[in-house]
mmCIF file of C-alpha atoms in Angstrom:
data_model
loop_
_atom_site.group_PDB
_atom_site.id
_atom_site.type_symbol
_atom_site.label_atom_id
_atom_site.label_comp_id
_atom_site.label_asym_id
_atom_site.label_seq_id
_atom_site.Cartn_x
_atom_site.Cartn_y
_atom_site.Cartn_z
ATOM 1 C CA MET O 21 -17.843 58.594 -6.144
ATOM 2 C CA VAL O 22 -14.386 57.155 -6.561
ATOM 3 C CA GLY O 23 -13.572 54.158 -8.698
ATOM 4 C CA PRO O 24 -10.905 52.719 -10.964
ATOM 5 C CA ALA O 25 -9.735 55.005 -13.722
ATOM 6 C CA ASP O 26 -10.536 54.230 -17.331
ATOM 7 C CA GLY O 27 -7.561 52.220 -18.585
ATOM 8 C CA GLY O 28 -4.893 53.358 -20.986
ATOM 9 C CA SER O 29 -2.252 56.008 -21.102
ATOM 10 C CA THR O 30 -2.975 59.599 -20.221
ATOM 11 C CA GLN O 31 -2.168 62.544 -22.422
ATOM 12 C CA ALA O 32 0.305 65.219 -21.411
ATOM 13 C CA ARG O 33 -0.852 68.628 -20.281
ATOM 14 C CA ALA O 34 -0.509 71.468 -22.753
ATOM 15 C CA VAL O 35 2.354 73.924 -22.712
ATOM 16 C CA VAL O 36 0.524 77.048 -21.595
ATOM 17 C CA PRO O 37 1.926 80.575 -21.896
ATOM 18 C CA ALA O 38 2.469 82.197 -18.524
ATOM 19 C CA ASP O 39 0.129 85.057 -19.396
ATOM 20 C CA ALA O 40 -2.639 82.867 -20.854
ATOM 21 C CA PRO O 41 -6.166 83.771 -19.705
ATOM 22 C CA VAL O 42 -7.703 81.491 -17.091
ATOM 23 C CA ILE O 43 -10.887 79.498 -17.618
ATOM 24 C CA LEU O 44 -12.489 78.181 -14.434
ATOM 25 C CA ALA O 45 -14.447 74.964 -15.030
ATOM 26 C CA PHE O 46 -16.954 74.993 -12.162
ATOM 27 C CA GLY O 47 -19.152 71.924 -12.077
ATOM 28 C CA ASP O 48 -19.758 68.357 -10.978
ATOM 29 C CA SER O 49 -18.112 65.032 -11.883
ATOM 30 C CA LEU O 50 -18.478 65.665 -15.623
ATOM 31 C CA TYR O 51 -15.822 68.338 -15.137
ATOM 32 C CA ALA O 52 -14.007 66.705 -12.219
ATOM 33 C CA GLY O 53 -13.149 63.620 -14.282
ATOM 34 C CA TYR O 54 -14.974 60.804 -12.503
ATOM 35 C CA ARG O 55 -12.864 57.603 -12.596
ATOM 36 C CA LEU O 56 -10.319 59.189 -14.920
ATOM 37 C CA GLU O 57 -6.705 60.221 -14.479
ATOM 38 C CA PRO O 58 -6.374 63.985 -13.869
ATOM 39 C CA ASN O 59 -4.882 64.613 -17.320
ATOM 40 C CA ASP O 60 -7.866 62.893 -18.947
ATOM 41 C CA SER O 61 -10.538 65.102 -17.375
ATOM 42 C CA TYR O 62 -12.556 67.537 -19.442
ATOM 43 C CA PRO O 63 -10.694 70.659 -18.217
ATOM 44 C CA ALA O 64 -7.313 69.034 -18.905
ATOM 45 C CA GLN O 65 -8.222 67.842 -22.394
ATOM 46 C CA LEU O 66 -9.917 71.160 -23.179
ATOM 47 C CA GLU O 67 -6.754 73.043 -22.216
ATOM 48 C CA VAL O 68 -4.728 70.894 -24.608
ATOM 49 C CA ALA O 69 -7.237 71.405 -27.438
ATOM 50 C CA LEU O 70 -7.485 75.170 -26.992
ATOM 51 C CA ASN O 71 -3.735 75.698 -26.959
ATOM 52 C CA ALA O 72 -3.247 73.368 -29.925
ATOM 53 C CA ALA O 73 -5.798 75.455 -31.811
ATOM 54 C CA GLY O 74 -3.842 78.645 -31.110
ATOM 55 C CA VAL O 75 -6.122 79.828 -28.293
ATOM 56 C CA PRO O 76 -3.896 80.281 -25.219
ATOM 57 C CA ALA O 77 -5.755 79.280 -22.074
ATOM 58 C CA ARG O 78 -5.186 77.727 -18.686
ATOM 59 C CA VAL O 79 -8.213 75.668 -17.624
ATOM 60 C CA ILE O 80 -8.663 75.186 -13.873
ATOM 61 C CA ASN O 81 -10.618 72.127 -12.773
ATOM 62 C CA ALA O 82 -13.126 73.217 -10.112
ATOM 63 C CA GLY O 83 -15.377 70.203 -10.539
ATOM 64 C CA VAL O 84 -16.632 68.284 -7.503
ATOM 65 C CA SER O 85 -18.215 64.886 -8.026
ATOM 66 C CA GLY O 86 -21.735 64.626 -6.641
ATOM 67 C CA ASP O 87 -22.353 68.361 -6.471
ATOM 68 C CA THR O 88 -25.911 69.548 -6.800
ATOM 69 C CA THR O 89 -26.587 73.129 -7.802
ATOM 70 C CA ALA O 90 -27.274 73.916 -4.135
ATOM 71 C CA ALA O 91 -23.945 72.475 -2.972
ATOM 72 C CA ALA O 92 -22.096 74.261 -5.767
ATOM 73 C CA LEU O 93 -23.707 77.567 -4.873
ATOM 74 C CA GLN O 94 -22.437 77.184 -1.318
ATOM 75 C CA ARG O 95 -18.820 76.831 -2.474
ATOM 76 C CA LEU O 96 -18.924 79.327 -5.334
ATOM 77 C CA ALA O 97 -17.758 82.467 -3.527
ATOM 78 C CA PHE O 98 -14.890 80.629 -1.833
ATOM 79 C CA THR O 99 -13.827 79.114 -5.154
ATOM 80 C CA LEU O 100 -13.897 82.421 -7.013
ATOM 81 C CA ASP O 101 -12.238 84.417 -4.255
ATOM 82 C CA ASN O 102 -9.348 81.982 -3.898
ATOM 83 C CA GLN O 103 -8.192 81.861 -7.502
ATOM 84 C CA PRO O 104 -4.618 83.148 -7.885
ATOM 85 C CA ARG O 105 -5.741 85.011 -11.026
ATOM 86 C CA LYS O 106 -9.165 86.304 -11.894
ATOM 87 C CA PRO O 107 -10.727 84.006 -14.502
ATOM 88 C CA ALA O 108 -11.389 85.401 -17.952
ATOM 89 C CA LEU O 109 -14.291 82.952 -18.285
ATOM 90 C CA VAL O 110 -16.215 80.673 -15.932
ATOM 91 C CA MET O 111 -17.766 77.541 -17.376
ATOM 92 C CA VAL O 112 -20.694 76.261 -15.299
ATOM 93 C CA GLY O 113 -21.575 72.591 -15.673
ATOM 94 C CA LEU O 114 -24.201 71.634 -13.096
ATOM 95 C CA GLY O 115 -27.702 70.211 -12.814
ATOM 96 C CA GLY O 116 -27.129 66.540 -13.557
ATOM 97 C CA ASN O 117 -27.220 65.498 -9.914
ATOM 98 C CA ASP O 118 -30.339 67.573 -9.296
ATOM 99 C CA MET O 119 -32.001 65.647 -12.126
ATOM 100 C CA LEU O 120 -30.745 62.227 -10.990
ATOM 101 C CA ARG O 121 -32.117 62.910 -7.502
ATOM 102 C CA GLY O 122 -35.423 64.195 -8.872
ATOM 103 C CA LEU O 123 -35.007 67.560 -7.163
ATOM 104 C CA PRO O 124 -37.569 70.240 -8.065
ATOM 105 C CA PRO O 125 -36.579 72.027 -11.283
ATOM 106 C CA ALA O 126 -37.673 75.326 -9.721
ATOM 107 C CA ASP O 127 -34.947 74.900 -7.095
ATOM 108 C CA THR O 128 -32.379 74.037 -9.764
ATOM 109 C CA ARG O 129 -33.411 77.130 -11.708
ATOM 110 C CA ALA O 130 -33.102 79.371 -8.647
ATOM 111 C CA ASN O 131 -29.677 77.997 -7.746
ATOM 112 C CA MET O 132 -28.392 78.342 -11.294
ATOM 113 C CA GLU O 133 -29.708 81.902 -11.437
ATOM 114 C CA ALA O 134 -27.846 82.703 -8.221
ATOM 115 C CA ILE O 135 -24.633 81.119 -9.509
ATOM 116 C CA VAL O 136 -24.684 83.003 -12.804
ATOM 117 C CA SER O 137 -25.576 86.281 -11.063
ATOM 118 C CA ALA O 138 -22.758 85.884 -8.542
ATOM 119 C CA ILE O 139 -20.208 85.324 -11.298
ATOM 120 C CA GLU O 140 -21.534 88.279 -13.282
ATOM 121 C CA ALA O 141 -21.318 90.456 -10.175
ATOM 122 C CA ARG O 142 -17.555 89.878 -10.345
ATOM 123 C CA HIS O 143 -17.595 90.992 -14.007
ATOM 124 C CA ILE O 144 -16.607 87.585 -15.349
ATOM 125 C CA PRO O 145 -18.240 86.154 -18.491
ATOM 126 C CA VAL O 146 -20.097 82.851 -18.162
ATOM 127 C CA LEU O 147 -20.457 79.842 -20.426
ATOM 128 C CA LEU O 148 -23.197 77.376 -19.492
ATOM 129 C CA THR O 149 -22.931 73.702 -20.409
ATOM 130 C CA GLY O 150 -26.469 72.427 -20.186
ATOM 131 C CA MET O 151 -28.149 69.237 -19.080
ATOM 132 C CA LEU O 152 -31.302 67.418 -20.187
ATOM 133 C CA ALA O 153 -33.570 65.253 -18.065
ATOM 134 C CA GLY O 154 -33.822 61.507 -18.549
ATOM 135 C CA HIS O 155 -37.098 60.413 -20.108
ATOM 136 C CA ASN O 156 -37.784 58.160 -17.116
ATOM 137 C CA LEU O 157 -38.617 61.243 -15.048
ATOM 138 C CA GLY O 158 -41.673 62.022 -17.142
ATOM 139 C CA ALA O 159 -42.804 64.704 -19.528
ATOM 140 C CA ASP O 160 -43.731 67.218 -16.829
ATOM 141 C CA TYR O 161 -40.239 67.076 -15.340
ATOM 142 C CA ASP O 162 -38.692 67.389 -18.815
ATOM 143 C CA ARG O 163 -40.758 70.489 -19.581
ATOM 144 C CA ALA O 164 -39.701 72.167 -16.340
ATOM 145 C CA PHE O 165 -36.044 71.076 -16.304
ATOM 146 C CA ASN O 166 -34.801 71.195 -19.894
ATOM 147 C CA PRO O 167 -35.440 74.916 -20.608
ATOM 148 C CA ILE O 168 -33.413 76.095 -17.593
ATOM 149 C CA TRP O 169 -30.105 76.522 -19.475
ATOM 150 C CA PRO O 170 -31.342 78.136 -22.710
ATOM 151 C CA GLN O 171 -33.536 80.483 -20.687
ATOM 152 C CA LEU O 172 -30.651 81.543 -18.454
ATOM 153 C CA ALA O 173 -28.398 81.970 -21.482
ATOM 154 C CA ARG O 174 -30.921 84.257 -23.144
ATOM 155 C CA GLU O 175 -31.645 86.270 -20.015
ATOM 156 C CA HIS O 176 -27.995 86.714 -19.024
ATOM 157 C CA HIS O 177 -26.561 86.767 -22.572
ATOM 158 C CA THR O 178 -24.132 83.969 -21.794
ATOM 159 C CA ALA O 179 -22.538 81.483 -24.141
ATOM 160 C CA LEU O 180 -24.244 78.087 -24.147
ATOM 161 C CA VAL O 181 -23.631 74.446 -24.952
ATOM 162 C CA PRO O 182 -27.229 73.179 -24.768
ATOM 163 C CA PHE O 183 -26.394 69.562 -23.810
ATOM 164 C CA PHE O 184 -22.910 68.777 -22.567
ATOM 165 C CA LEU O 185 -23.187 65.004 -23.119
ATOM 166 C CA GLN O 186 -24.552 65.164 -26.662
ATOM 167 C CA ALA O 187 -21.388 63.747 -28.230
ATOM 168 C CA ILE O 188 -21.480 60.505 -26.227
ATOM 169 C CA ILE O 189 -25.157 59.684 -25.694
ATOM 170 C CA GLY O 190 -26.010 56.216 -26.953
ATOM 171 C CA ASN O 191 -22.382 55.297 -27.636
ATOM 172 C CA SER O 192 -21.146 52.803 -25.035
ATOM 173 C CA ALA O 193 -17.626 52.943 -26.499
ATOM 174 C CA LEU O 194 -17.393 56.521 -25.213
ATOM 175 C CA GLN O 195 -18.912 55.868 -21.793
ATOM 176 C CA LEU O 196 -17.886 54.247 -18.554
ATOM 177 C CA ASP O 197 -19.793 51.162 -17.481
ATOM 178 C CA ASP O 198 -22.361 53.321 -15.666
ATOM 179 C CA HIS O 199 -23.557 54.525 -19.103
ATOM 180 C CA VAL O 200 -23.541 58.114 -17.856
ATOM 181 C CA HIS O 201 -19.985 59.378 -17.474
ATOM 182 C CA PRO O 202 -17.566 59.663 -20.394
ATOM 183 C CA ASN O 203 -14.404 57.617 -20.543
ATOM 184 C CA ARG O 204 -11.169 59.184 -21.800
ATOM 185 C CA ALA O 205 -12.255 58.864 -25.433
ATOM 186 C CA GLY O 206 -15.680 60.202 -24.531
ATOM 187 C CA VAL O 207 -14.149 63.284 -22.947
ATOM 188 C CA ALA O 208 -12.146 63.803 -26.136
ATOM 189 C CA ALA O 209 -15.374 63.644 -28.159
ATOM 190 C CA ILE O 210 -17.020 66.198 -25.873
ATOM 191 C CA VAL O 211 -13.982 68.452 -26.185
ATOM 192 C CA ARG O 212 -14.141 68.289 -29.985
ATOM 193 C CA ALA O 213 -17.829 69.237 -29.855
ATOM 194 C CA THR O 214 -17.446 72.094 -27.376
ATOM 195 C CA GLU O 215 -13.991 73.595 -27.938
ATOM 196 C CA PRO O 216 -15.146 76.004 -30.685
ATOM 197 C CA VAL O 217 -17.861 77.411 -28.395
ATOM 198 C CA VAL O 218 -15.395 77.808 -25.536
ATOM 199 C CA ALA O 219 -12.827 79.475 -27.783
ATOM 200 C CA ALA O 220 -15.433 81.907 -29.114
ATOM 201 C CA ALA O 221 -16.621 82.783 -25.614
ATOM 202 C CA LEU O 222 -13.045 83.349 -24.431
ATOM 203 C CA LYS O 223 -12.071 85.535 -27.382
ATOM 204 C CA ASN O 224 -15.389 87.392 -27.717
ATOM 205 C CA PRO O 225 -17.215 87.254 -24.397
ATOM 206 C CA PRO O 226 -20.941 88.097 -24.496
ATOM 207 C CA ARG O 227 -21.983 91.544 -23.362
ATOM 208 C CA ASN O 228 -25.298 92.711 -21.954
ATOM 209 C CA GLY O 229 -27.730 93.272 -24.784
ATOM 210 C CA GLU O 230 -26.093 90.840 -27.188
ATOM 211 C CA GLY O 231 -27.989 87.937 -28.664
ATOM 212 C CA ASP O 232 -27.155 84.297 -28.177
ATOM 213 C CA ARG O 233 -23.621 83.186 -28.884
ATOM 214 C CA PRO O 234 -22.773 80.190 -31.106
ATOM 215 C CA GLN O 235 -24.066 77.008 -29.546
ATOM 216 C CA GLY O 236 -23.483 73.284 -29.672
ATOM 217 C CA GLY O 237 -26.162 70.837 -30.656
ATOM 218 C CA GLY O 238 -29.053 69.443 -28.644
ATOM 219 C CA GLY O 239 -30.248 65.908 -28.977
ATOM 220 C CA ALA O 240 -31.150 62.734 -27.176
ATOM 221 C CA VAL O 241 -31.181 62.372 -23.419
ATOM 222 C CA PRO O 242 -29.974 59.532 -21.202
ATOM 223 C CA HIS O 243 -32.430 56.831 -20.189
ATOM 224 C CA GLY O 244 -32.502 55.501 -16.663
ATOM 225 C CA ALA O 245 -29.313 57.217 -15.517
ATOM 226 C CA ASN O 246 -28.696 56.420 -11.863
ATOM 227 C CA ARG O 247 -25.162 57.480 -10.977
ATOM 228 C CA ALA O 248 -24.124 60.758 -9.400
ATOM 229 C CA MET O 249 -22.352 63.224 -11.670
#
């Protein structure tokens, strides 16, 4: 979807060292920056925060609004193979559109497994930013959908943010008028909540056999969400 950007001035991009490691943010509209200026998107604000914290990084926005896990899987190899520099870390933020469309959690799980495995096959560490189902989909859907990300993180020893939207849920001041996507201030809140996990994964990537990495919090889930991510 395309709509008017959240009002206000945008922040400048960070000054990034030429040799800074690359983080590829591969996801849907929550990464792409739905209705925001490019410099206000999650990858752009994360890049600023990491470099300000003394963690050199260039964050590439590979988010596509509306992507399901199936659509993302189809473009994954092309995206990875056409990066000018091999990423030091791939963040995967997908699943919201599967949930909003009521797609079978088993299919979401299989697609996410394939995405993580394909990235690992290129010897690139992964950080998963998870999603939770809206309560309106019912308890059975919740039980099948919500464990996908922590299970994959355990099985593949990846870093994990259990629920990417935790910092803005229930706070309309941090959301666009669809009550799903973050506005500029909402993205900043998500960055504050997730930057330490990203920095840790970049500096100390998980290895096979390691336990879970430091994680962000869980929490409430959106009610009645009906806009594509």
